[in-house]
Tab-separated table of C-alpha atoms in Angstrom:
chain	number	residue	atom	x	y	z
A	1263	UNK	CA	26.856	21.123	26.785
A	1264	UNK	CA	28.947	24.240	26.219
A	1265	UNK	CA	31.552	24.881	23.526
A	1266	UNK	CA	33.953	27.829	23.730
A	1267	UNK	CA	36.955	29.192	21.852
A	1268	UNK	CA	38.941	32.433	22.403
A	1269	UNK	CA	38.046	33.756	18.945
A	1270	UNK	CA	34.365	32.800	18.932
A	1271	UNK	CA	31.246	33.386	20.976
A	1272	UNK	CA	30.365	30.570	23.389
A	1273	UNK	CA	27.463	28.324	22.394
A	1274	UNK	CA	25.586	25.486	23.977
A	1275	UNK	CA	22.890	22.906	23.406
A	1276	UNK	CA	20.528	21.254	25.879
A	1277	UNK	CA	20.848	17.479	26.153
A	1278	UNK	CA	17.647	15.852	27.375
A	1279	UNK	CA	18.619	13.305	30.023
A	1280	UNK	CA	16.071	10.706	28.876
A	1281	UNK	CA	18.052	10.274	25.640
A	1282	UNK	CA	20.712	7.618	26.165
A	1283	UNK	CA	22.545	8.519	22.952
A	1284	UNK	CA	22.253	11.485	20.631
A	1285	UNK	CA	24.336	13.172	17.937
A	1286	UNK	CA	24.927	16.815	18.849
A	1287	UNK	CA	26.091	19.658	16.668
A	1288	UNK	CA	27.271	22.980	18.102
A	1289	UNK	CA	28.050	25.854	15.732
A	1290	UNK	CA	30.412	28.560	16.975
A	1291	UNK	CA	29.784	32.053	15.601
A	1292	UNK	CA	32.082	35.099	15.316
A	1293	UNK	CA	32.462	36.857	18.651
A	1294	UNK	CA	31.485	40.445	19.419
A	1295	UNK	CA	33.639	42.829	21.440
A	1296	UNK	CA	33.072	45.942	23.539
A	1297	UNK	CA	35.643	48.210	25.156
A	1298	UNK	CA	35.742	51.632	26.807
A	1299	UNK	CA	36.797	53.635	29.863
A	1300	UNK	CA	35.412	54.609	33.270
A	1301	UNK	CA	36.146	58.152	34.489
A	1302	UNK	CA	35.155	60.640	37.190
A	1303	UNK	CA	35.336	63.937	35.318
A	1304	UNK	CA	38.707	63.643	33.567
A	1305	UNK	CA	40.148	61.230	36.149
A	1306	UNK	CA	40.358	57.528	35.169
A	1307	UNK	CA	38.973	55.112	37.749
A	1308	UNK	CA	40.966	51.920	38.233
A	1309	UNK	CA	39.783	48.593	39.672
A	1310	UNK	CA	36.086	49.285	39.012
A	1311	UNK	CA	33.658	46.454	38.235
A	1312	UNK	CA	32.102	46.184	34.754
A	1313	UNK	CA	29.738	43.363	33.762
A	1314	UNK	CA	28.209	42.192	30.516
A	1315	UNK	CA	24.891	40.415	31.051
A	1316	UNK	CA	22.534	38.648	28.701
A	1317	UNK	CA	19.092	38.366	30.265
A	1318	UNK	CA	15.580	39.762	29.903
A	1319	UNK	CA	13.787	39.206	26.596
A	1320	UNK	CA	16.540	36.986	25.175
A	1321	UNK	CA	16.216	34.724	28.192
A	1322	UNK	CA	12.763	33.630	27.083
A	1323	UNK	CA	13.205	33.734	23.323
A	1324	UNK	CA	16.056	31.307	22.882
A	1325	UNK	CA	17.473	30.478	26.291
A	1326	UNK	CA	20.517	32.726	25.863
A	1327	UNK	CA	21.964	33.529	29.256
A	1328	UNK	CA	25.409	34.481	30.516
A	1329	UNK	CA	27.521	36.964	32.426
A	1330	UNK	CA	31.049	38.268	32.009
A	1331	UNK	CA	32.874	40.413	34.575
A	1332	UNK	CA	36.108	42.423	34.428
A	1333	UNK	CA	37.895	45.172	36.386
A	1334	UNK	CA	39.204	48.407	34.886
A	1335	UNK	CA	42.986	48.740	34.594
A	1336	UNK	CA	45.167	51.595	35.910
A	1337	UNK	CA	44.022	53.835	33.017
A	1338	UNK	CA	40.339	53.085	33.686
A	1339	UNK	CA	40.004	50.900	30.591
A	1340	UNK	CA	37.893	47.744	30.280
A	1341	UNK	CA	37.330	45.237	27.488
A	1342	UNK	CA	35.104	42.237	26.809
A	1343	UNK	CA	35.980	39.710	24.125
A	1344	UNK	CA	34.089	36.648	23.003
A	1345	UNK	CA	30.581	38.063	23.436
A	1346	UNK	CA	27.588	36.517	21.646
A	1347	UNK	CA	25.469	38.562	19.275
A	1348	UNK	CA	22.156	39.926	20.513
A	1349	UNK	CA	20.986	42.288	23.222
A	1350	UNK	CA	23.438	42.795	26.064
A	1351	UNK	CA	23.358	44.966	29.187
A	1352	UNK	CA	26.684	46.524	30.152
A	1353	UNK	CA	26.710	47.416	33.844
A	1354	UNK	CA	29.377	49.479	35.538
A	1355	UNK	CA	29.585	49.827	39.322
A	1356	UNK	CA	31.936	52.438	40.770
A	1357	UNK	CA	32.691	53.551	44.312
A	1358	UNK	CA	32.710	57.327	44.679
A	1359	UNK	CA	35.079	59.201	47.016
A	1360	UNK	CA	33.212	60.119	50.203
A	1361	UNK	CA	33.696	61.754	53.559
A	1362	UNK	CA	34.809	59.521	56.409
A	1363	UNK	CA	31.454	59.552	58.252
A	1364	UNK	CA	29.232	59.352	55.146
A	1365	UNK	CA	27.146	56.232	54.401
A	1366	UNK	CA	28.329	53.875	51.673
A	1367	UNK	CA	27.795	55.455	48.266
A	1368	UNK	CA	28.082	53.736	44.928
A	1369	UNK	CA	27.118	54.501	41.347
A	1370	UNK	CA	25.912	52.075	38.709
A	1371	UNK	CA	25.511	52.641	34.990
A	1372	UNK	CA	23.215	50.504	32.883
A	1373	UNK	CA	23.321	50.604	29.094
A	1374	UNK	CA	21.762	48.158	26.621
A	1375	UNK	CA	23.679	47.423	23.423
A	1376	UNK	CA	22.688	45.331	20.417
A	1377	UNK	CA	25.564	43.327	18.936
A	1378	UNK	CA	25.749	41.869	15.456
A	1379	UNK	CA	27.956	38.835	14.893
A	1380	UNK	CA	31.618	39.848	15.126
A	1381	UNK	CA	30.798	43.515	15.856
A	1382	UNK	CA	33.133	45.738	17.916
A	1383	UNK	CA	31.647	48.600	19.957
A	1384	UNK	CA	33.091	51.297	22.200
A	1385	UNK	CA	31.212	52.587	25.226
A	1386	UNK	CA	32.596	54.951	27.871
A	1387	UNK	CA	31.153	55.516	31.350
A	1388	UNK	CA	31.734	59.054	32.640
A	1389	UNK	CA	30.570	60.511	35.921
A	1390	UNK	CA	30.209	64.302	35.559
A	1391	UNK	CA	32.744	66.753	36.999
A	1392	UNK	CA	30.148	69.499	37.764
A	1393	UNK	CA	28.447	68.122	40.870
A	1394	UNK	CA	26.615	68.957	44.072
A	1395	UNK	CA	25.420	67.161	47.204
A	1396	UNK	CA	22.012	65.719	48.104
A	1397	UNK	CA	21.052	65.206	51.750
A	1398	UNK	CA	18.030	62.967	52.323
A	1399	UNK	CA	16.408	62.956	55.775
A	1400	UNK	CA	13.901	60.211	56.540
A	1401	UNK	CA	11.121	61.080	58.988
A	1402	UNK	CA	9.173	58.498	61.057
A	1403	UNK	CA	10.936	55.322	59.848
A	1404	UNK	CA	9.656	53.552	62.980
A	1405	UNK	CA	8.339	50.373	61.320
A	1406	UNK	CA	11.160	50.116	58.824
A	1407	UNK	CA	13.879	47.478	59.294
A	1408	UNK	CA	16.216	48.692	56.548
A	1409	UNK	CA	16.285	51.735	54.255
A	1410	UNK	CA	18.039	51.865	50.913
A	1411	UNK	CA	18.463	55.143	49.028
A	1412	UNK	CA	18.716	55.364	45.253
A	1413	UNK	CA	18.859	58.264	42.842
A	1414	UNK	CA	18.527	58.436	39.066
A	1415	UNK	CA	18.337	61.355	36.594
A	1416	UNK	CA	14.807	62.184	35.500
A	1417	UNK	CA	15.942	61.921	31.875
A	1418	UNK	CA	17.758	58.637	32.448
A	1419	UNK	CA	15.521	56.599	30.148
A	1420	UNK	CA	16.343	58.904	27.222
A	1421	UNK	CA	20.088	58.887	27.857
A	1422	UNK	CA	22.588	56.334	26.507
A	1423	UNK	CA	23.581	55.580	30.113
A	1424	UNK	CA	21.055	54.976	32.842
A	1425	UNK	CA	22.760	56.218	35.984
A	1426	UNK	CA	21.903	55.045	39.485
A	1427	UNK	CA	23.219	56.151	42.871
A	1428	UNK	CA	23.008	53.745	45.778
A	1429	UNK	CA	23.460	54.392	49.477
A	1430	UNK	CA	21.972	53.716	52.893
A	1431	UNK	CA	20.655	55.956	55.611
A	1432	UNK	CA	22.700	56.176	58.800
A	1433	UNK	CA	21.349	55.521	62.293
A	1434	UNK	CA	19.740	58.964	62.326
A	1435	UNK	CA	17.854	58.301	59.085
A	1436	UNK	CA	20.079	60.635	57.037
A	1437	UNK	CA	21.646	59.716	53.698
A	1438	UNK	CA	24.247	61.964	52.075
A	1439	UNK	CA	25.077	61.682	48.372
A	1440	UNK	CA	28.164	63.521	47.192
A	1441	UNK	CA	29.479	64.084	43.654
A	1442	UNK	CA	25.940	64.100	42.191
A	1443	UNK	CA	25.958	65.558	38.647
A	1444	UNK	CA	24.067	68.838	38.239
A	1445	UNK	CA	20.494	68.416	36.982
A	1446	UNK	CA	17.052	67.077	37.870
A	1447	UNK	CA	16.991	63.801	39.779
A	1448	UNK	CA	14.439	61.492	41.278
A	1449	UNK	CA	15.376	59.814	44.557
A	1450	UNK	CA	13.796	56.541	45.657
A	1451	UNK	CA	13.541	55.442	49.263
A	1452	UNK	CA	13.280	51.646	49.557
A	1453	UNK	CA	11.705	50.943	52.959
A	1454	UNK	CA	11.962	47.277	54.012
A	1455	UNK	CA	9.912	45.909	56.919
A	1456	UNK	CA	9.592	42.432	58.452
A	1457	UNK	CA	5.981	41.244	58.397
A	1458	UNK	CA	5.016	37.805	59.686
A	1459	UNK	CA	6.669	35.117	57.580
A	1460	UNK	CA	8.084	37.517	55.012
A	1461	UNK	CA	9.121	41.011	54.048
A	1462	UNK	CA	7.516	44.153	52.668
A	1463	UNK	CA	9.316	46.758	50.597
A	1464	UNK	CA	7.736	50.061	49.562
A	1465	UNK	CA	9.225	52.580	47.147
A	1466	UNK	CA	8.754	56.287	47.848
A	1467	UNK	CA	9.979	58.627	45.107
A	1468	UNK	CA	10.742	62.355	45.299
A	1469	UNK	CA	12.183	64.837	42.793
A	1470	UNK	CA	15.124	67.117	43.570
A	1471	UNK	CA	17.284	69.575	41.609
A	1472	UNK	CA	21.057	69.465	42.108
A	1473	UNK	CA	23.174	72.622	41.754
A	1474	UNK	CA	26.933	72.876	41.375
A	1475	UNK	CA	28.859	72.982	44.669
A	1476	UNK	CA	25.627	73.262	46.690
A	1477	UNK	CA	23.696	70.941	49.022
A	1478	UNK	CA	20.089	70.137	48.122
A	1479	UNK	CA	18.063	68.873	51.088
A	1480	UNK	CA	15.122	66.510	50.878
A	1481	UNK	CA	12.948	65.520	53.863
A	1482	UNK	CA	10.700	62.482	53.388
A	1483	UNK	CA	8.073	61.244	55.837
A	1484	UNK	CA	7.903	57.515	55.053
A	1485	UNK	CA	4.454	57.210	56.684
A	1486	UNK	CA	2.750	60.340	55.327
A	1487	UNK	CA	-0.001	59.854	52.745
A	1488	UNK	CA	0.452	56.070	52.822
A	1489	UNK	CA	-1.722	53.041	53.465
A	1490	UNK	CA	-1.255	49.280	53.649
A	1491	UNK	CA	-2.474	46.094	52.025
A	1492	UNK	CA	-2.696	42.444	53.022
A	1493	UNK	CA	-3.802	39.343	51.191
A	1494	UNK	CA	-4.471	35.698	51.961
A	1495	UNK	CA	-4.004	32.635	49.779
A	1496	UNK	CA	-4.212	28.878	50.232
A	1497	UNK	CA	-0.854	27.109	50.241
A	1498	UNK	CA	-0.936	23.795	48.358
A	1499	UNK	CA	2.626	22.502	48.893
A	1500	UNK	CA	5.465	23.213	51.321
A	1501	UNK	CA	7.954	24.364	48.663
A	1502	UNK	CA	5.777	27.137	47.261
A	1503	UNK	CA	7.042	30.687	47.146
A	1504	UNK	CA	5.042	33.879	46.748
A	1505	UNK	CA	6.197	37.203	45.298
A	1506	UNK	CA	3.902	40.238	45.352
A	1507	UNK	CA	4.374	43.283	43.100
A	1508	UNK	CA	2.380	46.512	43.160
A	1509	UNK	CA	2.629	48.341	39.831
A	1510	UNK	CA	1.562	51.739	38.609
A	1511	UNK	CA	-1.936	51.470	37.115
A	1512	UNK	CA	-0.691	52.517	33.654
A	1513	UNK	CA	1.786	49.615	33.386
A	1514	UNK	CA	1.417	47.081	30.565
A	1515	UNK	CA	1.912	43.744	32.299
A	1516	UNK	CA	2.563	40.151	31.283
A	1517	UNK	CA	3.891	37.101	33.073
A	1518	UNK	CA	7.184	37.424	31.179
A	1519	UNK	CA	7.622	41.079	32.198
A	1520	UNK	CA	6.878	40.382	35.863
A	1521	UNK	CA	9.336	37.485	35.969
A	1522	UNK	CA	11.982	39.582	34.221
A	1523	UNK	CA	11.447	42.293	36.854
A	1524	UNK	CA	11.736	39.686	39.600
A	1525	UNK	CA	14.936	38.232	38.140
A	1526	UNK	CA	16.396	41.707	37.632
A	1527	UNK	CA	15.691	42.706	41.242
A	1528	UNK	CA	17.354	39.520	42.496
A	1529	UNK	CA	20.319	39.443	40.103
A	1530	UNK	CA	21.037	43.153	40.551
A	1531	UNK	CA	20.521	42.876	44.329
A	1532	UNK	CA	18.022	45.721	44.261
A	1533	UNK	CA	20.444	48.172	42.628
A	1534	UNK	CA	18.107	48.623	39.665
A	1535	UNK	CA	14.330	48.594	40.152
A	1536	UNK	CA	11.572	48.893	37.518
A	1537	UNK	CA	10.327	52.474	37.176
A	1538	UNK	CA	6.685	51.391	37.379
A	1539	UNK	CA	7.133	49.345	40.580
A	1540	UNK	CA	5.649	50.841	43.759
A	1541	UNK	CA	5.993	48.032	46.311
A	1542	UNK	CA	6.925	44.383	46.567
A	1543	UNK	CA	6.639	41.615	49.148
A	1544	UNK	CA	7.741	38.053	49.688
A	1545	UNK	CA	6.442	35.164	51.790
A	1546	UNK	CA	8.949	32.762	53.316
A	1547	UNK	CA	8.445	29.615	55.347
A	1548	UNK	CA	4.926	28.350	55.913
A	1549	UNK	CA	3.112	31.674	55.786
A	1550	UNK	CA	-0.085	32.204	53.802
A	1551	UNK	CA	-0.493	35.964	54.170
A	1552	UNK	CA	1.366	38.763	52.430
A	1553	UNK	CA	1.522	42.353	53.689
A	1554	UNK	CA	2.637	45.584	52.018
A	1555	UNK	CA	3.319	48.502	54.391
A	1556	UNK	CA	3.891	52.241	53.837
A	1557	UNK	CA	2.429	52.192	50.308
A	1558	UNK	CA	1.916	55.676	48.794
A	1559	UNK	CA	-1.766	56.352	48.147
A	1560	UNK	CA	-2.936	55.806	44.564
A	1561	UNK	CA	-4.433	53.407	42.029
A	1562	UNK	CA	-2.376	50.298	41.280
A	1563	UNK	CA	-2.302	46.834	39.749
A	1564	UNK	CA	-1.518	44.079	42.232
A	1565	UNK	CA	0.374	41.099	40.774
A	1566	UNK	CA	0.950	37.903	42.751
A	1567	UNK	CA	3.335	35.198	41.501
A	1568	UNK	CA	3.266	31.685	42.955
A	1569	UNK	CA	6.082	29.317	42.103
A	1570	UNK	CA	7.875	26.244	43.375
A	1571	UNK	CA	11.482	26.492	44.477
A	1572	UNK	CA	12.551	24.569	41.372
A	1573	UNK	CA	10.761	26.837	38.888
A	1574	UNK	CA	11.892	29.995	40.703
A	1575	UNK	CA	15.580	29.029	40.581
A	1576	UNK	CA	15.667	27.580	37.087
A	1577	UNK	CA	17.411	29.557	34.329
A	1578	UNK	CA	15.441	30.139	32.208
A	1579	UNK	CA	12.437	29.675	34.510
A	1580	UNK	CA	9.705	27.204	33.648
A	1581	UNK	CA	6.774	29.547	33.005
A	1582	UNK	CA	4.300	26.663	33.024
A	1583	UNK	CA	5.034	26.108	36.736
A	1584	UNK	CA	4.562	29.757	37.687
A	1585	UNK	CA	1.029	30.990	38.372
A	1586	UNK	CA	0.101	34.671	38.230
A	1587	UNK	CA	-2.986	36.648	39.200
A	1588	UNK	CA	-3.533	40.374	38.950
A	1589	UNK	CA	-6.229	42.780	40.077
A	1590	UNK	CA	-6.821	46.491	40.504
A	1591	UNK	CA	-6.463	48.017	43.957
A	1592	UNK	CA	-6.755	51.509	45.431
A	1593	UNK	CA	-4.674	52.575	48.433
A	1594	UNK	CA	-5.951	55.493	50.532
A	1595	UNK	CA	-4.036	57.391	53.240
A	1596	UNK	CA	-4.122	55.726	56.678
A	1597	UNK	CA	-6.352	52.902	55.425
A	1598	UNK	CA	-5.782	49.152	55.197
A	1599	UNK	CA	-7.006	47.034	52.264
A	1600	UNK	CA	-7.607	43.273	52.602
A	1601	UNK	CA	-7.629	40.998	49.562
A	1602	UNK	CA	-8.212	37.273	48.998
A	1603	UNK	CA	-5.983	35.799	46.290
A	1604	UNK	CA	-7.069	32.694	44.392
A	1605	UNK	CA	-4.991	30.902	41.764
């Protein structure tokens, strides 16, 4: 049951359906507010999408969840009123000018703000005016069904804004990013393949330096120095789903973190991926085998989540109905690893 008012933050309570009658009390609290502008250099960008999202840690602590969305006006300004207190992610997606034959290119900003009750904050999103071009050429993408290209500054985690470029390779396996701010970047190739009853997605990362008014070229062989992995598990019910994550060995993992990563990947439609994620897979239908292809060689932690359709879709998810197993795995070049997964 939700209560809302223009001058206050929305609030809600959960009414358990087995109770035929119950007195409910909902307390509205002072609303927070955030405003700012979106610019390319000194040029304001109109009609750009900005979202305010409450998810992640708050989702599991107290059930807080919500999303607000606005468009920038003719002067590039945006504003959110009526926000709850707490941790909020402000996401800005902008479409950059591009050449006629270039693949689709978009930029997203991601900044996390902490709001006190009734607090007003200003946050501006600015895409730099000193820029260059990055040309990414993909070699040997023979087994790959779809290729997404993403770039992020190497210092993004220490900056107020986390910037992300998104694009896709063309039919020749070439992706061109224009208007990339000068500096050191890391580009991620997301290689998606169909495997049996599901999909496999591997993440290949490369560093590149961008110079003003110059083109930096990056050639990536998606099959060089990579191996593969497959696993089997016993399906107990028809409505089970299986998500497989391969993390960097140094990651600190928990069920909550993995589910947050899963929700983020889905809600953000792959625009923002965890920095410690190397590959992921999904089983659909009646399959009982998962496969990860084109995985860079290295030492990893394999995490497998099993859930029912109900627990996977629920917000917040029912953690008691989600099973998780993890184990160490080593991927060597041109080798295949087989694993049996038991819950």
